[in-house]
Amino acid sequence: MTARVPARWIAGAAVAALVVLMAVDTEYRTAETAAAAAPATFDPAAFGARNYEAKVVPAIKQSAVDLPVLLKALAEDKEAAGRKYGKRQGTGPYTFAVKGRGEAGQARSGLLPVTVEGVPAGTRVSLQIGPAINGTALRDAAGFITFGQFTNQVEYADAATALNDELRAKLLKSLDVPALDGKEISFTGAFTLLTPQTVTITPVEIS
């Protein structure tokens, strides 16, 4: 007669076998290994330093349209001009890369007014000169930076701020703004269209 093995012994053996299998299959990580495997934290300053001069500025210069040409096209057909010259994601406003030439006025409240020949009457053109640089025009006009490249909206916004910080350090920090008053200047930059009568450009080049 075969002796019966108590059920509790069978259950105990099964649990023990499962523990052994889990131990064999478990990957133990050191703190260094776990840190290396974790998603990289977004570094806005590094993003700005890596992209501003090497990619963003060349992209804006390459696609820049003469400001009078753009404003004339916007007056004729805003949507068609946006599709032809602008960039946007979703249904937001178009952002444009532009270039122009005109007489600089006296800077006030972080803006340098520029009288540009050929723009529609009543149009106010200004360049952002800091210290505060507002908006996301550099990020959006570059054309290769999209929301899908970032984890969330905060990172996407931080990327725009980082590019503005690079602009301030690379161009505006050494710019002698008072000396420009009354002088003929050339500029290249970007702006987001809110109203064609007020064009506030974030510059990447002033000469």
mmCIF file of C-alpha atoms in Angstrom:
data_model
loop_
_atom_site.group_PDB
_atom_site.id
_atom_site.type_symbol
_atom_site.label_atom_id
_atom_site.label_comp_id
_atom_site.label_asym_id
_atom_site.label_seq_id
_atom_site.Cartn_x
_atom_site.Cartn_y
_atom_site.Cartn_z
ATOM 1 C CA MET A 1 0.000 0.000 0.000
ATOM 2 C CA THR A 2 1.434 3.364 -1.070
ATOM 3 C CA ALA A 3 1.693 5.985 1.674
ATOM 4 C CA ARG A 4 -0.140 9.217 0.934
ATOM 5 C CA VAL A 5 1.888 12.413 1.049
ATOM 6 C CA PRO A 6 0.131 15.073 3.113
ATOM 7 C CA ALA A 7 -1.305 17.879 1.000
ATOM 8 C CA ARG A 8 0.461 20.498 3.068
ATOM 9 C CA TRP A 9 3.826 18.931 2.172
ATOM 10 C CA ILE A 10 2.993 19.127 -1.537
ATOM 11 C CA ALA A 11 1.931 22.763 -1.209
ATOM 12 C CA GLY A 12 5.091 23.593 0.712
ATOM 13 C CA ALA A 13 7.278 21.962 -1.928
ATOM 14 C CA ALA A 14 5.500 23.893 -4.693
ATOM 15 C CA VAL A 15 6.043 27.185 -2.904
ATOM 16 C CA ALA A 16 9.710 26.375 -2.365
ATOM 17 C CA ALA A 17 10.152 25.526 -6.046
ATOM 18 C CA LEU A 18 8.476 28.781 -7.054
ATOM 19 C CA VAL A 19 10.782 30.780 -4.796
ATOM 20 C CA VAL A 20 13.821 29.091 -6.355
ATOM 21 C CA LEU A 21 12.583 29.859 -9.879
ATOM 22 C CA MET A 22 11.919 33.495 -8.979
ATOM 23 C CA ALA A 23 15.384 33.822 -7.510
ATOM 24 C CA VAL A 24 16.974 32.390 -10.651
ATOM 25 C CA ASP A 25 14.928 34.662 -12.929
ATOM 26 C CA THR A 26 15.352 37.861 -10.900
ATOM 27 C CA GLU A 27 17.852 40.434 -12.158
ATOM 28 C CA TYR A 28 19.504 42.255 -9.287
ATOM 29 C CA ARG A 29 20.565 45.819 -10.097
ATOM 30 C CA THR A 30 23.052 48.014 -8.392
ATOM 31 C CA ALA A 31 22.172 51.672 -7.846
ATOM 32 C CA GLU A 32 24.400 52.574 -10.792
ATOM 33 C CA THR A 33 22.704 50.040 -13.092
ATOM 34 C CA ALA A 34 19.237 51.237 -12.104
ATOM 35 C CA ALA A 35 20.199 54.860 -12.719
ATOM 36 C CA ALA A 36 21.590 54.032 -16.150
ATOM 37 C CA ALA A 37 18.395 52.202 -17.113
ATOM 38 C CA ALA A 38 16.093 55.022 -15.990
ATOM 39 C CA PRO A 39 14.796 57.491 -18.619
ATOM 40 C CA ALA A 40 17.146 60.437 -19.058
ATOM 41 C CA THR A 41 16.024 63.641 -17.355
ATOM 42 C CA PHE A 42 15.500 66.505 -19.791
ATOM 43 C CA ASP A 43 18.189 69.173 -19.447
ATOM 44 C CA PRO A 44 16.929 72.459 -20.970
ATOM 45 C CA ALA A 45 20.315 74.201 -20.812
ATOM 46 C CA ALA A 46 22.005 71.331 -22.637
ATOM 47 C CA PHE A 47 19.216 71.296 -25.228
ATOM 48 C CA GLY A 48 19.653 75.012 -25.878
ATOM 49 C CA ALA A 49 23.437 74.818 -26.099
ATOM 50 C CA ARG A 50 23.264 71.828 -28.435
ATOM 51 C CA ASN A 51 20.647 73.223 -30.808
ATOM 52 C CA TYR A 52 20.673 77.033 -30.886
ATOM 53 C CA GLU A 53 23.797 77.895 -32.894
ATOM 54 C CA ALA A 54 24.207 74.548 -34.629
ATOM 55 C CA LYS A 55 20.634 74.037 -35.835
ATOM 56 C CA VAL A 56 18.076 76.709 -34.941
ATOM 57 C CA VAL A 57 19.913 79.782 -36.222
ATOM 58 C CA PRO A 58 20.841 78.166 -39.582
ATOM 59 C CA ALA A 59 17.273 76.888 -40.034
ATOM 60 C CA ILE A 60 15.769 80.323 -39.439
ATOM 61 C CA LYS A 61 18.277 82.043 -41.722
ATOM 62 C CA GLN A 62 17.646 79.526 -44.475
ATOM 63 C CA SER A 63 13.859 79.886 -44.438
ATOM 64 C CA ALA A 64 13.657 83.635 -43.711
ATOM 65 C CA VAL A 65 11.421 85.606 -46.074
ATOM 66 C CA ASP A 66 11.650 89.365 -46.605
ATOM 67 C CA LEU A 67 9.309 90.980 -44.096
ATOM 68 C CA PRO A 68 7.563 93.317 -46.607
ATOM 69 C CA VAL A 69 6.909 90.348 -48.905
ATOM 70 C CA LEU A 70 5.392 88.343 -46.061
ATOM 71 C CA LEU A 71 3.195 91.161 -44.765
ATOM 72 C CA LYS A 72 1.884 91.853 -48.266
ATOM 73 C CA ALA A 73 1.033 88.159 -48.663
ATOM 74 C CA LEU A 74 -0.680 88.098 -45.262
ATOM 75 C CA ALA A 75 -2.799 91.096 -46.217
ATOM 76 C CA GLU A 76 -3.925 89.335 -49.392
ATOM 77 C CA ASP A 77 -4.629 85.883 -47.933
ATOM 78 C CA LYS A 78 -3.551 85.108 -44.386
ATOM 79 C CA GLU A 79 -4.109 81.355 -44.580
ATOM 80 C CA ALA A 80 -2.356 80.953 -47.932
ATOM 81 C CA ALA A 81 0.595 83.020 -46.700
ATOM 82 C CA GLY A 82 0.758 80.902 -43.566
ATOM 83 C CA ARG A 83 0.888 77.679 -45.540
ATOM 84 C CA LYS A 84 3.528 79.059 -47.912
ATOM 85 C CA TYR A 85 5.866 80.820 -45.503
ATOM 86 C CA GLY A 86 4.966 79.737 -41.981
ATOM 87 C CA LYS A 87 5.213 76.790 -39.653
ATOM 88 C CA ARG A 88 2.784 75.575 -37.040
ATOM 89 C CA GLN A 89 1.658 72.508 -35.151
ATOM 90 C CA GLY A 90 -2.018 71.718 -34.936
ATOM 91 C CA THR A 91 -4.334 74.684 -35.238
ATOM 92 C CA GLY A 92 -2.177 77.245 -33.434
ATOM 93 C CA PRO A 93 -0.995 80.503 -35.004
ATOM 94 C CA TYR A 94 1.662 80.415 -37.698
ATOM 95 C CA THR A 95 5.246 81.315 -36.868
ATOM 96 C CA PHE A 96 7.441 82.903 -39.541
ATOM 97 C CA ALA A 97 11.168 83.253 -40.120
ATOM 98 C CA VAL A 98 11.817 86.729 -41.529
ATOM 99 C CA LYS A 99 14.562 89.120 -42.514
ATOM 100 C CA GLY A 100 14.566 92.831 -43.154
ATOM 101 C CA ARG A 101 16.345 96.129 -43.112
ATOM 102 C CA GLY A 102 15.381 99.478 -41.661
ATOM 103 C CA GLU A 103 16.158 102.366 -39.355
ATOM 104 C CA ALA A 104 16.355 101.527 -35.669
ATOM 105 C CA GLY A 105 14.641 103.787 -33.183
ATOM 106 C CA GLN A 106 15.047 104.282 -29.460
ATOM 107 C CA ALA A 107 14.661 101.091 -27.460
ATOM 108 C CA ARG A 108 11.924 100.993 -24.841
ATOM 109 C CA SER A 109 10.637 98.256 -22.544
ATOM 110 C CA GLY A 110 12.790 95.556 -24.080
ATOM 111 C CA LEU A 111 11.822 96.353 -27.679
ATOM 112 C CA LEU A 112 13.824 98.016 -30.441
ATOM 113 C CA PRO A 113 11.497 99.656 -32.989
ATOM 114 C CA VAL A 114 12.562 99.419 -36.626
ATOM 115 C CA THR A 115 11.126 101.457 -39.484
ATOM 116 C CA VAL A 116 11.060 99.052 -42.419
ATOM 117 C CA GLU A 117 10.366 100.395 -45.885
ATOM 118 C CA GLY A 118 7.651 98.590 -47.803
ATOM 119 C CA VAL A 119 5.559 97.312 -44.899
ATOM 120 C CA PRO A 120 1.869 98.299 -44.798
ATOM 121 C CA ALA A 121 1.065 101.662 -43.230
ATOM 122 C CA GLY A 122 0.366 101.430 -39.515
ATOM 123 C CA THR A 123 2.478 98.306 -39.015
ATOM 124 C CA ARG A 124 4.697 98.429 -35.940
ATOM 125 C CA VAL A 125 7.879 96.353 -36.265
ATOM 126 C CA SER A 126 10.029 95.705 -33.188
ATOM 127 C CA LEU A 127 12.899 93.426 -32.210
ATOM 128 C CA GLN A 128 13.019 91.812 -28.780
ATOM 129 C CA ILE A 129 16.264 92.881 -27.117
ATOM 130 C CA GLY A 130 15.698 91.763 -23.518
ATOM 131 C CA PRO A 131 16.422 91.343 -20.800
ATOM 132 C CA ALA A 132 13.190 89.322 -20.947
ATOM 133 C CA ILE A 133 12.648 87.363 -24.162
ATOM 134 C CA ASN A 134 9.071 86.195 -24.506
ATOM 135 C CA GLY A 135 7.389 83.585 -26.642
ATOM 136 C CA THR A 136 8.314 80.411 -28.486
ATOM 137 C CA ALA A 137 9.085 81.836 -31.935
ATOM 138 C CA LEU A 138 12.621 80.427 -32.182
ATOM 139 C CA ARG A 139 11.494 76.926 -31.263
ATOM 140 C CA ASP A 140 8.495 76.998 -33.570
ATOM 141 C CA ALA A 141 10.106 78.676 -36.586
ATOM 142 C CA ALA A 142 13.023 76.237 -36.638
ATOM 143 C CA GLY A 143 10.720 73.612 -38.099
ATOM 144 C CA PHE A 144 12.363 70.510 -36.652
ATOM 145 C CA ILE A 145 11.351 70.756 -32.979
ATOM 146 C CA THR A 146 7.999 69.105 -32.269
ATOM 147 C CA PHE A 147 5.961 68.351 -29.167
ATOM 148 C CA GLY A 148 6.306 64.622 -29.772
ATOM 149 C CA GLN A 149 10.032 64.824 -29.013
ATOM 150 C CA PHE A 150 9.310 65.674 -25.373
ATOM 151 C CA THR A 151 7.740 63.888 -22.436
ATOM 152 C CA ASN A 152 5.250 66.616 -21.585
ATOM 153 C CA GLN A 153 4.226 70.231 -22.135
ATOM 154 C CA VAL A 154 6.584 71.486 -19.428
ATOM 155 C CA GLU A 155 9.641 70.110 -21.233
ATOM 156 C CA TYR A 156 8.378 71.507 -24.534
ATOM 157 C CA ALA A 157 8.036 74.963 -22.972
ATOM 158 C CA ASP A 158 11.432 74.655 -21.270
ATOM 159 C CA ALA A 159 13.017 73.939 -24.655
ATOM 160 C CA ALA A 160 11.693 77.256 -25.993
ATOM 161 C CA THR A 161 12.951 79.114 -22.922
ATOM 162 C CA ALA A 162 16.381 77.507 -23.276
ATOM 163 C CA LEU A 163 16.674 78.729 -26.869
ATOM 164 C CA ASN A 164 15.712 82.239 -25.751
ATOM 165 C CA ASP A 165 18.396 82.036 -23.061
ATOM 166 C CA GLU A 166 20.984 81.094 -25.679
ATOM 167 C CA LEU A 167 19.911 84.043 -27.835
ATOM 168 C CA ARG A 168 20.375 86.369 -24.898
ATOM 169 C CA ALA A 169 23.846 84.997 -24.176
ATOM 170 C CA LYS A 170 25.090 84.695 -27.758
ATOM 171 C CA LEU A 171 23.644 87.850 -29.369
ATOM 172 C CA LEU A 172 22.010 90.295 -27.010
ATOM 173 C CA LYS A 173 24.541 90.288 -24.180
ATOM 174 C CA SER A 174 27.142 92.040 -26.343
ATOM 175 C CA LEU A 175 24.721 94.186 -28.362
ATOM 176 C CA ASP A 176 25.205 97.946 -27.914
ATOM 177 C CA VAL A 177 21.540 98.883 -28.155
ATOM 178 C CA PRO A 178 21.841 102.673 -27.552
ATOM 179 C CA ALA A 179 24.354 102.901 -30.406
ATOM 180 C CA LEU A 180 21.751 101.549 -32.838
ATOM 181 C CA ASP A 181 19.378 104.495 -32.416
ATOM 182 C CA GLY A 182 18.963 106.179 -35.810
ATOM 183 C CA LYS A 183 21.195 103.655 -37.578
ATOM 184 C CA GLU A 184 20.336 101.481 -40.569
ATOM 185 C CA ILE A 185 20.330 97.855 -39.433
ATOM 186 C CA SER A 186 19.660 94.438 -40.903
ATOM 187 C CA PHE A 187 17.966 91.689 -38.932
ATOM 188 C CA THR A 188 16.904 88.066 -39.165
ATOM 189 C CA GLY A 189 14.583 86.372 -36.720
ATOM 190 C CA ALA A 190 11.168 84.879 -36.114
ATOM 191 C CA PHE A 191 7.754 85.950 -34.904
ATOM 192 C CA THR A 192 4.419 84.342 -34.177
ATOM 193 C CA LEU A 193 1.519 85.979 -35.961
ATOM 194 C CA LEU A 194 -1.020 87.455 -33.568
ATOM 195 C CA THR A 195 -1.939 90.519 -35.606
ATOM 196 C CA PRO A 196 -0.244 91.729 -38.821
ATOM 197 C CA GLN A 197 -0.223 95.283 -37.453
ATOM 198 C CA THR A 198 2.127 94.376 -34.591
ATOM 199 C CA VAL A 199 5.206 92.389 -35.586
ATOM 200 C CA THR A 200 7.446 91.558 -32.621
ATOM 201 C CA ILE A 201 10.476 89.656 -33.856
ATOM 202 C CA THR A 202 12.810 87.501 -31.795
ATOM 203 C CA PRO A 203 16.119 88.102 -33.604
ATOM 204 C CA VAL A 204 18.952 85.666 -34.204
ATOM 205 C CA GLU A 205 21.029 88.227 -36.098
ATOM 206 C CA ILE A 206 21.322 92.026 -35.956
ATOM 207 C CA SER A 207 23.948 93.880 -37.950
#
